[in-house]
mmCIF file with all atom_site columns, C-alpha atoms in Angstrom:
data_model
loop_
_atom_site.group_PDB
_atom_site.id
_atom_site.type_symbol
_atom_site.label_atom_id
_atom_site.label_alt_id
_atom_site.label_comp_id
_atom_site.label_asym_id
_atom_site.label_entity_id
_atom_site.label_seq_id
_atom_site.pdbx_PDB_ins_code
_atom_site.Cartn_x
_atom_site.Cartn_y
_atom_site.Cartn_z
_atom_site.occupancy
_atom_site.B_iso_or_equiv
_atom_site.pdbx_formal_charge
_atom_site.auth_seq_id
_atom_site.auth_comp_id
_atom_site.auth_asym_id
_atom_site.auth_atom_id
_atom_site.pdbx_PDB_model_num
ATOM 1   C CA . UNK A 1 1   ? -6.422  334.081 104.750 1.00 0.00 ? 968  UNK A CA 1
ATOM 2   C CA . UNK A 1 2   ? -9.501  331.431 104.705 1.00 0.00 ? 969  UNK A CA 1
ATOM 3   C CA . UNK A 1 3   ? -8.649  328.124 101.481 1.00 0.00 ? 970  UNK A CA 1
ATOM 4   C CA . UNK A 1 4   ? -12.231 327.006 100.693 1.00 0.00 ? 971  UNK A CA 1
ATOM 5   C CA . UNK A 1 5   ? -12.340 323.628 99.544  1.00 0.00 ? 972  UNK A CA 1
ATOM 6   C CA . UNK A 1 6   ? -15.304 321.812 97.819  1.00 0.00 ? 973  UNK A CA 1
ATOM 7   C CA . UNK A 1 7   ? -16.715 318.752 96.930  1.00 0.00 ? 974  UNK A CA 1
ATOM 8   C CA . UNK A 1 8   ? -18.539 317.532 93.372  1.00 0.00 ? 975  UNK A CA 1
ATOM 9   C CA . UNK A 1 9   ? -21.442 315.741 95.113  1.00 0.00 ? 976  UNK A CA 1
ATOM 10  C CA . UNK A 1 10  ? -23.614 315.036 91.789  1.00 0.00 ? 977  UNK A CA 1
ATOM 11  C CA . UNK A 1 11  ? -21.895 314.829 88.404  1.00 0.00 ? 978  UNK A CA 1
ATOM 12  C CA . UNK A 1 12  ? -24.752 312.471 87.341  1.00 0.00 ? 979  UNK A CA 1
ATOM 13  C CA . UNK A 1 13  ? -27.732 315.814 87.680  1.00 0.00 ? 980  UNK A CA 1
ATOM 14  C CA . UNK A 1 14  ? -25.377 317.337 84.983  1.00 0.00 ? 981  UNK A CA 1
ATOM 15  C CA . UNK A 1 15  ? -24.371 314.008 82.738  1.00 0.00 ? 982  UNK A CA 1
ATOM 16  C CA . UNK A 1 16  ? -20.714 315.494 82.437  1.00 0.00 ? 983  UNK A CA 1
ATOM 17  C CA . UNK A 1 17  ? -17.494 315.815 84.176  1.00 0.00 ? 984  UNK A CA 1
ATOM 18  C CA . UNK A 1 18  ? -17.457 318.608 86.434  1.00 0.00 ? 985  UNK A CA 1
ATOM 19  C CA . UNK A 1 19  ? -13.702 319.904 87.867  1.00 0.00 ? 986  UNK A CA 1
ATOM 20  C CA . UNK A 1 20  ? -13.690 319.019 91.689  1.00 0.00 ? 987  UNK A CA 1
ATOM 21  C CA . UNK A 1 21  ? -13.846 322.919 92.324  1.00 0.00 ? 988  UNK A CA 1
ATOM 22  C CA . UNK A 1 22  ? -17.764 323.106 91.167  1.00 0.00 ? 989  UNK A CA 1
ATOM 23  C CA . UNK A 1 23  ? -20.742 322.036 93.171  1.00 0.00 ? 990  UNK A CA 1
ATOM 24  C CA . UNK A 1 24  ? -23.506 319.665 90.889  1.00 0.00 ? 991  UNK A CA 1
ATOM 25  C CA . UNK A 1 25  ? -26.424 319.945 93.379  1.00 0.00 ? 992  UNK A CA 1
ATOM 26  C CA . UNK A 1 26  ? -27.903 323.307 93.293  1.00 0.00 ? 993  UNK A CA 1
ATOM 27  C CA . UNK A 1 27  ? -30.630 322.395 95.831  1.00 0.00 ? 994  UNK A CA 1
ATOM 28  C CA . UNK A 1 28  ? -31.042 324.532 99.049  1.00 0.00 ? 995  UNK A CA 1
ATOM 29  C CA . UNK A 1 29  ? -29.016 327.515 100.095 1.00 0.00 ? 996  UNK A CA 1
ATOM 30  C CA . UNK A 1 30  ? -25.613 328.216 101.822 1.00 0.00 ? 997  UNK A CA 1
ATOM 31  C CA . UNK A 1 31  ? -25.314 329.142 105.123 1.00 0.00 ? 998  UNK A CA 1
ATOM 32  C CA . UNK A 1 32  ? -22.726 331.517 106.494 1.00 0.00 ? 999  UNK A CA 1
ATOM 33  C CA . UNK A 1 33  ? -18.912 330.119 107.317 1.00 0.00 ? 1000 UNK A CA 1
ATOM 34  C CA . UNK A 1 34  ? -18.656 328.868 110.797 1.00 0.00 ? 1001 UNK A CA 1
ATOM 35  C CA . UNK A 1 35  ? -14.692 328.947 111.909 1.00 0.00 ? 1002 UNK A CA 1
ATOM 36  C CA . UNK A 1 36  ? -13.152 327.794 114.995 1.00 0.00 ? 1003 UNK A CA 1
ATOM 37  C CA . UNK A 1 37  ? -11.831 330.294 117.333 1.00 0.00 ? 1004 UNK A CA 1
ATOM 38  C CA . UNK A 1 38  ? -8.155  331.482 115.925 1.00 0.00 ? 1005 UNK A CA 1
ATOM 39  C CA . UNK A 1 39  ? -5.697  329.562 116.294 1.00 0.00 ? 1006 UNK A CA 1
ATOM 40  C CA . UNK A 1 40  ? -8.008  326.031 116.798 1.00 0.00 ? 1007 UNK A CA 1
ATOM 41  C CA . UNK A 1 41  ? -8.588  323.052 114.317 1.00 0.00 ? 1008 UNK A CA 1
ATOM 42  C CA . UNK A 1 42  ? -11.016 320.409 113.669 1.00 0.00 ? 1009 UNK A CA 1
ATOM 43  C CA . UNK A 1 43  ? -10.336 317.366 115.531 1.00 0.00 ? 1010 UNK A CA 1
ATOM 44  C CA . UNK A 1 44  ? -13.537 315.333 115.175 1.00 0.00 ? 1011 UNK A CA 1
ATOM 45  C CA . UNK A 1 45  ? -16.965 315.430 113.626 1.00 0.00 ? 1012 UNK A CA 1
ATOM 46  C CA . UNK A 1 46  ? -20.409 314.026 114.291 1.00 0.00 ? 1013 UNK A CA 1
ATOM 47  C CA . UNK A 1 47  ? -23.449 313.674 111.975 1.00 0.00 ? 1014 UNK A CA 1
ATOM 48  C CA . UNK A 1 48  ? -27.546 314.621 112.363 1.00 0.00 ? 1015 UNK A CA 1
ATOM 49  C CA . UNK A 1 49  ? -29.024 312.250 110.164 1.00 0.00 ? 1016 UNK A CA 1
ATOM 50  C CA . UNK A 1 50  ? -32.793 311.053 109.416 1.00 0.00 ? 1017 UNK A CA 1
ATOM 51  C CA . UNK A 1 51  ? -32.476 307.519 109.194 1.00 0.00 ? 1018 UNK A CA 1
ATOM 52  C CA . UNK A 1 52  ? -34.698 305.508 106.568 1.00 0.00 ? 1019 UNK A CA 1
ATOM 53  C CA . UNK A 1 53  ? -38.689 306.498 106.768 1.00 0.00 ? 1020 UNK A CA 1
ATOM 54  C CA . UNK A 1 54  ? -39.775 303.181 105.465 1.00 0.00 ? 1021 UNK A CA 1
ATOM 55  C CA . UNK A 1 55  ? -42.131 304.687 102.286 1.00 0.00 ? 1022 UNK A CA 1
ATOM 56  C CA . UNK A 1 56  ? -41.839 308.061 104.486 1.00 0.00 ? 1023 UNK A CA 1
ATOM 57  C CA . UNK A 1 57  ? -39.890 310.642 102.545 1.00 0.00 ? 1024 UNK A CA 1
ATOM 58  C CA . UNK A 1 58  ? -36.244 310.527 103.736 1.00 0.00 ? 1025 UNK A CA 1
ATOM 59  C CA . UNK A 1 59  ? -33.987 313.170 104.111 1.00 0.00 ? 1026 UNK A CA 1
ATOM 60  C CA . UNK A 1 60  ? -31.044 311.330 105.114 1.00 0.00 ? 1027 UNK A CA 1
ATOM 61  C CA . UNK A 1 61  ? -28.096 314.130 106.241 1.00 0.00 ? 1028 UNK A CA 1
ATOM 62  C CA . UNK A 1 62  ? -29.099 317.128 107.635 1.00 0.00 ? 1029 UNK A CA 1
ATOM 63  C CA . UNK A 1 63  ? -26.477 318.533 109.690 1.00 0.00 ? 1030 UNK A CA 1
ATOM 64  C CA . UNK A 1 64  ? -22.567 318.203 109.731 1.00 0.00 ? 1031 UNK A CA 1
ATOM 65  C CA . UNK A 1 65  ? -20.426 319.376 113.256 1.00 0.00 ? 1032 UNK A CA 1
ATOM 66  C CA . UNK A 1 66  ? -16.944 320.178 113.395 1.00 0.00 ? 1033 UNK A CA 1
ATOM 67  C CA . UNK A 1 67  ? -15.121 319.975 116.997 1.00 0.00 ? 1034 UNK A CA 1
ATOM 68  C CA . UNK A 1 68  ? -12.528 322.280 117.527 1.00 0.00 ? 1035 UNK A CA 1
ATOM 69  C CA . UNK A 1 69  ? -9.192  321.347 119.279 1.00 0.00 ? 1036 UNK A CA 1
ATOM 70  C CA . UNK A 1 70  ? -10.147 324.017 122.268 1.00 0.00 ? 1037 UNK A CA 1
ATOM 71  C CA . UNK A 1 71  ? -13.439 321.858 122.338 1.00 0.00 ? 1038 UNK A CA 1
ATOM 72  C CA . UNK A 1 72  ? -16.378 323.794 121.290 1.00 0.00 ? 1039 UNK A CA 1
ATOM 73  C CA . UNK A 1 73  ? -18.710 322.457 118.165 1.00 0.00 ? 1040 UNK A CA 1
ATOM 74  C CA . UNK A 1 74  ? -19.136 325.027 115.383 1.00 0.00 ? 1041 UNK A CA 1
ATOM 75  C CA . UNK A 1 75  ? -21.842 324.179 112.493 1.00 0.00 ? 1042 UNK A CA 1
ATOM 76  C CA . UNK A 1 76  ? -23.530 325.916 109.657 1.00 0.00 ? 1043 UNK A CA 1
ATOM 77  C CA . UNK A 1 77  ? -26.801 325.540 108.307 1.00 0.00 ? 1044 UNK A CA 1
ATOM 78  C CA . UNK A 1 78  ? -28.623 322.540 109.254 1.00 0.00 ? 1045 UNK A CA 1
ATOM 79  C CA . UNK A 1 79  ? -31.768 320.491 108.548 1.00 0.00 ? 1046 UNK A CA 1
ATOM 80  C CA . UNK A 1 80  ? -34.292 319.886 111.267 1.00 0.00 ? 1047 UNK A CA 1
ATOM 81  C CA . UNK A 1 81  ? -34.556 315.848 111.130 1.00 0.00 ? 1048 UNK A CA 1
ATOM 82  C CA . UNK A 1 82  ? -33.172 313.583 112.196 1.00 0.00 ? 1049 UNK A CA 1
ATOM 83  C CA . UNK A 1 83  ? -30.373 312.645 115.537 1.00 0.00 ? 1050 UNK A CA 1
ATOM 84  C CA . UNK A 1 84  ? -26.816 313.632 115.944 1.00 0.00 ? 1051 UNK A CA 1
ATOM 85  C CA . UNK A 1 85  ? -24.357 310.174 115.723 1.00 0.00 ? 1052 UNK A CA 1
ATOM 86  C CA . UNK A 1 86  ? -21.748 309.580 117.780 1.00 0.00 ? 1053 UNK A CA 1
ATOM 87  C CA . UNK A 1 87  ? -18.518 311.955 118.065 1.00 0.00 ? 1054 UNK A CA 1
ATOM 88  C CA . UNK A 1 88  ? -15.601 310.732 115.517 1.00 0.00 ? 1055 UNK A CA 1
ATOM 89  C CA . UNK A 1 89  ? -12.354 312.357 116.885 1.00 0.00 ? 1056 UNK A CA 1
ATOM 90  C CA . UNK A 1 90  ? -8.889  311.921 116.001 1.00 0.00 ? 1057 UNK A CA 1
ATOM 91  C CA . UNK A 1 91  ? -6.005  310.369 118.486 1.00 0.00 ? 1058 UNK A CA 1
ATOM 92  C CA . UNK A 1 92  ? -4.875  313.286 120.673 1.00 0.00 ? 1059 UNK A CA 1
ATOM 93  C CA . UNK A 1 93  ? -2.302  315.866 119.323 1.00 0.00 ? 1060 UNK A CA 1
ATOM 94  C CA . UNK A 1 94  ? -3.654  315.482 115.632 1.00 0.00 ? 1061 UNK A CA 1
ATOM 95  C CA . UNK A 1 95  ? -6.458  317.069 113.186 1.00 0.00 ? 1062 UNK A CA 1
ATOM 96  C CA . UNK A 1 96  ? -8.975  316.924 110.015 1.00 0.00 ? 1063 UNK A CA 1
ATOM 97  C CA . UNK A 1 97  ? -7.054  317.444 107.027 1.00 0.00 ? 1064 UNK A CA 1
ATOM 98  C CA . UNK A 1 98  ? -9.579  315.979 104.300 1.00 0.00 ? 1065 UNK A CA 1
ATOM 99  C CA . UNK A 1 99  ? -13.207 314.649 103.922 1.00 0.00 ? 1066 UNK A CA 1
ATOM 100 C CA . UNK A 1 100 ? -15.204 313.053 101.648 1.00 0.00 ? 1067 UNK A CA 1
ATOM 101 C CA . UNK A 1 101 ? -19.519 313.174 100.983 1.00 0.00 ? 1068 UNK A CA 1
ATOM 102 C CA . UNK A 1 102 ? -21.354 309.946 100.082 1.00 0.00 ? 1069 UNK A CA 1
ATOM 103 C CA . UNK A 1 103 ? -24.138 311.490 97.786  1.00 0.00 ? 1070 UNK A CA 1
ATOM 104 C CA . UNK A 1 104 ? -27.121 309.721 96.078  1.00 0.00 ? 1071 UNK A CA 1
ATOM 105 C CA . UNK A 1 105 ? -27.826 310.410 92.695  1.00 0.00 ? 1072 UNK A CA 1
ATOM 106 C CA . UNK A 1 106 ? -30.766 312.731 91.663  1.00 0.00 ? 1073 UNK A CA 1
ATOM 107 C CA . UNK A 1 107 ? -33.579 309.776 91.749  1.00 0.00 ? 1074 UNK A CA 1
ATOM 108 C CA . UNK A 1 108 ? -36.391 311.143 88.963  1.00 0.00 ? 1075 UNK A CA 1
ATOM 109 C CA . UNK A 1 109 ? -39.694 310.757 90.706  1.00 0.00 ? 1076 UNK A CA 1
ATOM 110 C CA . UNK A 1 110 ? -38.073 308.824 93.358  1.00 0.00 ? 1077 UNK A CA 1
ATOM 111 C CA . UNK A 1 111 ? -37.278 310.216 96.836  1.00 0.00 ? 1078 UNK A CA 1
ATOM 112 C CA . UNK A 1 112 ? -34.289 312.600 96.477  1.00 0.00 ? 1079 UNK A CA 1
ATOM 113 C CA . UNK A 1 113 ? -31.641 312.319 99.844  1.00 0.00 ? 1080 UNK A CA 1
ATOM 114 C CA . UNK A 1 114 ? -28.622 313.802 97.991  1.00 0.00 ? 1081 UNK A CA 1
ATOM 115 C CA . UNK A 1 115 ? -25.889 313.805 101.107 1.00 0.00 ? 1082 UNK A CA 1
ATOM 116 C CA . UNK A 1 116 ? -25.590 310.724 103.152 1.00 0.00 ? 1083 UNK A CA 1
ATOM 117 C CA . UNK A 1 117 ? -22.902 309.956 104.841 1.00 0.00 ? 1084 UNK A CA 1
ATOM 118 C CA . UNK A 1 118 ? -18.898 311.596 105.835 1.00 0.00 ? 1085 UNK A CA 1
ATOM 119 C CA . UNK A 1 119 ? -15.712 310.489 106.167 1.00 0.00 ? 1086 UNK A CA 1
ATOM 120 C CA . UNK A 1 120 ? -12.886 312.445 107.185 1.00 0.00 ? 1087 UNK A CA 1
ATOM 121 C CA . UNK A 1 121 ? -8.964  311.419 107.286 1.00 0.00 ? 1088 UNK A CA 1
ATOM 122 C CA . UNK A 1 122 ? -6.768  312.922 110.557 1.00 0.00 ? 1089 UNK A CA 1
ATOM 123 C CA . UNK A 1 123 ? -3.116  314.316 109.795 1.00 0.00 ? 1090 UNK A CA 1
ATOM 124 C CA . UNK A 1 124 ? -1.502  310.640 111.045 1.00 0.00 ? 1091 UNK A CA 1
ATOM 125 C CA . UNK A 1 125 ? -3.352  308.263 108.364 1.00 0.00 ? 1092 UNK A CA 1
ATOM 126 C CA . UNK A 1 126 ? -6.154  307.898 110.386 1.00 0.00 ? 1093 UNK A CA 1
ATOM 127 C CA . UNK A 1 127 ? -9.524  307.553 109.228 1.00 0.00 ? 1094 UNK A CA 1
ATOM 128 C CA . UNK A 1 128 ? -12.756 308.451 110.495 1.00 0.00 ? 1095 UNK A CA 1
ATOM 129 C CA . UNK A 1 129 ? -15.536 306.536 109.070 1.00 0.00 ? 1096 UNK A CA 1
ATOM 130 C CA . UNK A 1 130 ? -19.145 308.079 109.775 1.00 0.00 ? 1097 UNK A CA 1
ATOM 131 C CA . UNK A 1 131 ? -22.488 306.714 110.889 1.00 0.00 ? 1098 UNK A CA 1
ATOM 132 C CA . UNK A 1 132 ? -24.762 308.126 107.943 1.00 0.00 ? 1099 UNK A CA 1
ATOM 133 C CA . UNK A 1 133 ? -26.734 306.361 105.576 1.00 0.00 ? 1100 UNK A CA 1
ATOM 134 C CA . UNK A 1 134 ? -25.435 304.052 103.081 1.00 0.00 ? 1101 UNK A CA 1
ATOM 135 C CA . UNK A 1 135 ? -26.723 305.422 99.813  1.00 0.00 ? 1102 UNK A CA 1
ATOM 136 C CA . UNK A 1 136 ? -25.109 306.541 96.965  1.00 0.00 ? 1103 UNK A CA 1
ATOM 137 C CA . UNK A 1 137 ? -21.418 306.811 95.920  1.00 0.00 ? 1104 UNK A CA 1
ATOM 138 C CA . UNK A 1 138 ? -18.776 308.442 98.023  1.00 0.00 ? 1105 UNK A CA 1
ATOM 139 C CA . UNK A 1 139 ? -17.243 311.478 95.947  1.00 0.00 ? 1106 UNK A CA 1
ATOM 140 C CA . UNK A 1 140 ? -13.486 312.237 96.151  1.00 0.00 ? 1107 UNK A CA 1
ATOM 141 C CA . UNK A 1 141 ? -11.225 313.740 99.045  1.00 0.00 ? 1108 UNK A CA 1
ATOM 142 C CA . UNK A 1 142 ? -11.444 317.374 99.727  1.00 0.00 ? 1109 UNK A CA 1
ATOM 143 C CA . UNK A 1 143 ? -8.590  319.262 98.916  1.00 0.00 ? 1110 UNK A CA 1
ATOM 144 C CA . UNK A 1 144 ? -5.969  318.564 101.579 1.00 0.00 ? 1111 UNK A CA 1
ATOM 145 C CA . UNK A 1 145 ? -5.556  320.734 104.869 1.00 0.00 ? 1112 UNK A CA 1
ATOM 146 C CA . UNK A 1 146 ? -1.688  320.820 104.905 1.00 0.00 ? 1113 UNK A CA 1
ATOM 147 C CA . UNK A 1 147 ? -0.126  321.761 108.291 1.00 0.00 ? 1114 UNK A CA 1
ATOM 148 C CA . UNK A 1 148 ? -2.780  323.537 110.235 1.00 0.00 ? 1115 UNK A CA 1
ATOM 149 C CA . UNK A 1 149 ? -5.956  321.466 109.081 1.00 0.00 ? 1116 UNK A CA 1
ATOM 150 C CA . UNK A 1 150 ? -9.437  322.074 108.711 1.00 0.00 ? 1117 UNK A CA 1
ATOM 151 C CA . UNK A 1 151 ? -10.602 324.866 110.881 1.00 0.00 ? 1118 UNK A CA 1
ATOM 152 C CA . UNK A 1 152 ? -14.177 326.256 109.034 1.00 0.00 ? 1119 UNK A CA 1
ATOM 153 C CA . UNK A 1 153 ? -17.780 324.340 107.399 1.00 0.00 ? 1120 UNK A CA 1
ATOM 154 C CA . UNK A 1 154 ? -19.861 325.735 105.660 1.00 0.00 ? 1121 UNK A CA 1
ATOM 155 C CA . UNK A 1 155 ? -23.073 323.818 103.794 1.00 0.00 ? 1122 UNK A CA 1
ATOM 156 C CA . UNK A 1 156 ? -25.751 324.123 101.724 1.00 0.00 ? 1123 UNK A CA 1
ATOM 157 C CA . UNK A 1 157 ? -29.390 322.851 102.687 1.00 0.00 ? 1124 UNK A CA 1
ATOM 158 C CA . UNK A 1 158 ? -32.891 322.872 101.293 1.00 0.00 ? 1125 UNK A CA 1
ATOM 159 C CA . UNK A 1 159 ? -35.781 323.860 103.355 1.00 0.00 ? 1126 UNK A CA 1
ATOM 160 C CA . UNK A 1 160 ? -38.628 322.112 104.881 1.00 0.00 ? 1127 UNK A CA 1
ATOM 161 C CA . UNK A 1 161 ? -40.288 320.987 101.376 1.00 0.00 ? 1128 UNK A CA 1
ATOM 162 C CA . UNK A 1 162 ? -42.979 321.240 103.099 1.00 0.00 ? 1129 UNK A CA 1
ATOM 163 C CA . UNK A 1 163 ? -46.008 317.952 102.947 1.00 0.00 ? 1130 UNK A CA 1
ATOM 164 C CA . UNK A 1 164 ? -46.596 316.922 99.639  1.00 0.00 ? 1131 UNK A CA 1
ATOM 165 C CA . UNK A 1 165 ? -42.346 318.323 98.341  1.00 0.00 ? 1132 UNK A CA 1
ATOM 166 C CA . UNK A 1 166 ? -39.517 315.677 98.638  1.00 0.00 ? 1133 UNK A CA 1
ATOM 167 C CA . UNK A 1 167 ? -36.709 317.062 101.291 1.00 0.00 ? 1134 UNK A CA 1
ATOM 168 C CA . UNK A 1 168 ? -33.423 316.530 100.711 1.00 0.00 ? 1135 UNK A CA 1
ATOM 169 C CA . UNK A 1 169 ? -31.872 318.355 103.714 1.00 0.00 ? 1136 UNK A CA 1
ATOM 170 C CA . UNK A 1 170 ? -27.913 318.649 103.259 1.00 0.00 ? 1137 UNK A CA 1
ATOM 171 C CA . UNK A 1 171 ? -27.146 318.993 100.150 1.00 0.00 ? 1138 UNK A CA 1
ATOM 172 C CA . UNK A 1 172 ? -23.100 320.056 99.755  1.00 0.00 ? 1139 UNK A CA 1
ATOM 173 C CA . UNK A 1 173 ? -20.243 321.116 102.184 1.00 0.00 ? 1140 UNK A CA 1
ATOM 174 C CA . UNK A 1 174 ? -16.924 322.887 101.906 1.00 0.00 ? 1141 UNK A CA 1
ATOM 175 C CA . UNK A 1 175 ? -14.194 322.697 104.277 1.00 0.00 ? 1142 UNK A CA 1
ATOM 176 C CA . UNK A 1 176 ? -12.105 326.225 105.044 1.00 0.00 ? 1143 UNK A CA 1
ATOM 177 C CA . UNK A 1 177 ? -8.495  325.879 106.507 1.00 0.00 ? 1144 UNK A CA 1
ATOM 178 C CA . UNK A 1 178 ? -6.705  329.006 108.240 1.00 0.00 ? 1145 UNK A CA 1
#
């Protein structure tokens, strides 16, 4: 059986405490579950981010990669700006367990990015800082992946806005263990 674990990303939209088992930013759509092939964890991520457009709208995060221990890359939905980062992989022998979002507050009539950046902690301690934008607040740790780790992503994204809308890209992620 598939644990789906989820972040809050924006408590602020809302101005209230939400429990860590609601999502705050309704933008976009989810996209279907991606697993690993049975049996396989998440060793290592990488990001697809936009980075800053200058007074261009900026989307920041658009796409989040899981690498499974049998080394193929599974995804879900994902935006179409932006370049994939470099590969953050734990020490050999050892998995994902928990992650946390960096999200930017809802910005009024100011350009929206909502998801920015990932971090993700390996079964040993280790942790694996990512190489997305700096805005916004980092939201707490995903529920914990106890002894077979994160195995499954699945996010929700917003469309192409299209000229004259404000893209946000990546909005939200949950993590599924086996």
């Amino acid at each position: 059986m598939t644990k789906l674990m989820q972040f809050v990303a924006l408590t602020a939209v809302l101005c209230c405490f939400l429990p860590t088992t609601v999502t705050s930013i309704y933008w976009g759509d989810w996209g279907e579950v991606e697993h690993c092939p049975k049996g396989e964890q998440a060793i290592g991520f990488s990001l697809k981010t936009e980075r800053e457009q200058g007074d261009g709208d900026d989307s920041a995060l658009n796409s989040i990669s899981l690498k499974c221990s049998g080394g193929s890359w599974i995804y879900s939905t994902q935006g179409p700006w932006g370049e994939w980062g470099k590969n953050f992989l734990c020490p050999t022998g050892s998995w994902l367990t928990s992650c946390q979002l960096r999200v930017e507050p809802k910005q009024g009539a100011g350009d929206d990015t909502a998801a920015n950046n990932l971090n993700c902690m390996c079964n040993w301690g280790e942790m694996l800082y990512g190489d997305g934008l700096s805005l916004g607040s980092w939201e707490e740790w995903s529920d914990y992946c106890d002894d077979n780790g994160i195995n499954g992503i699945k996010t929700r994204v917003q469309k192409d806005q299209g000229a004259a809308g404000d893209d946000t890209s990546l909005n939200d992620v949950q993590f599924s263990c086996w």
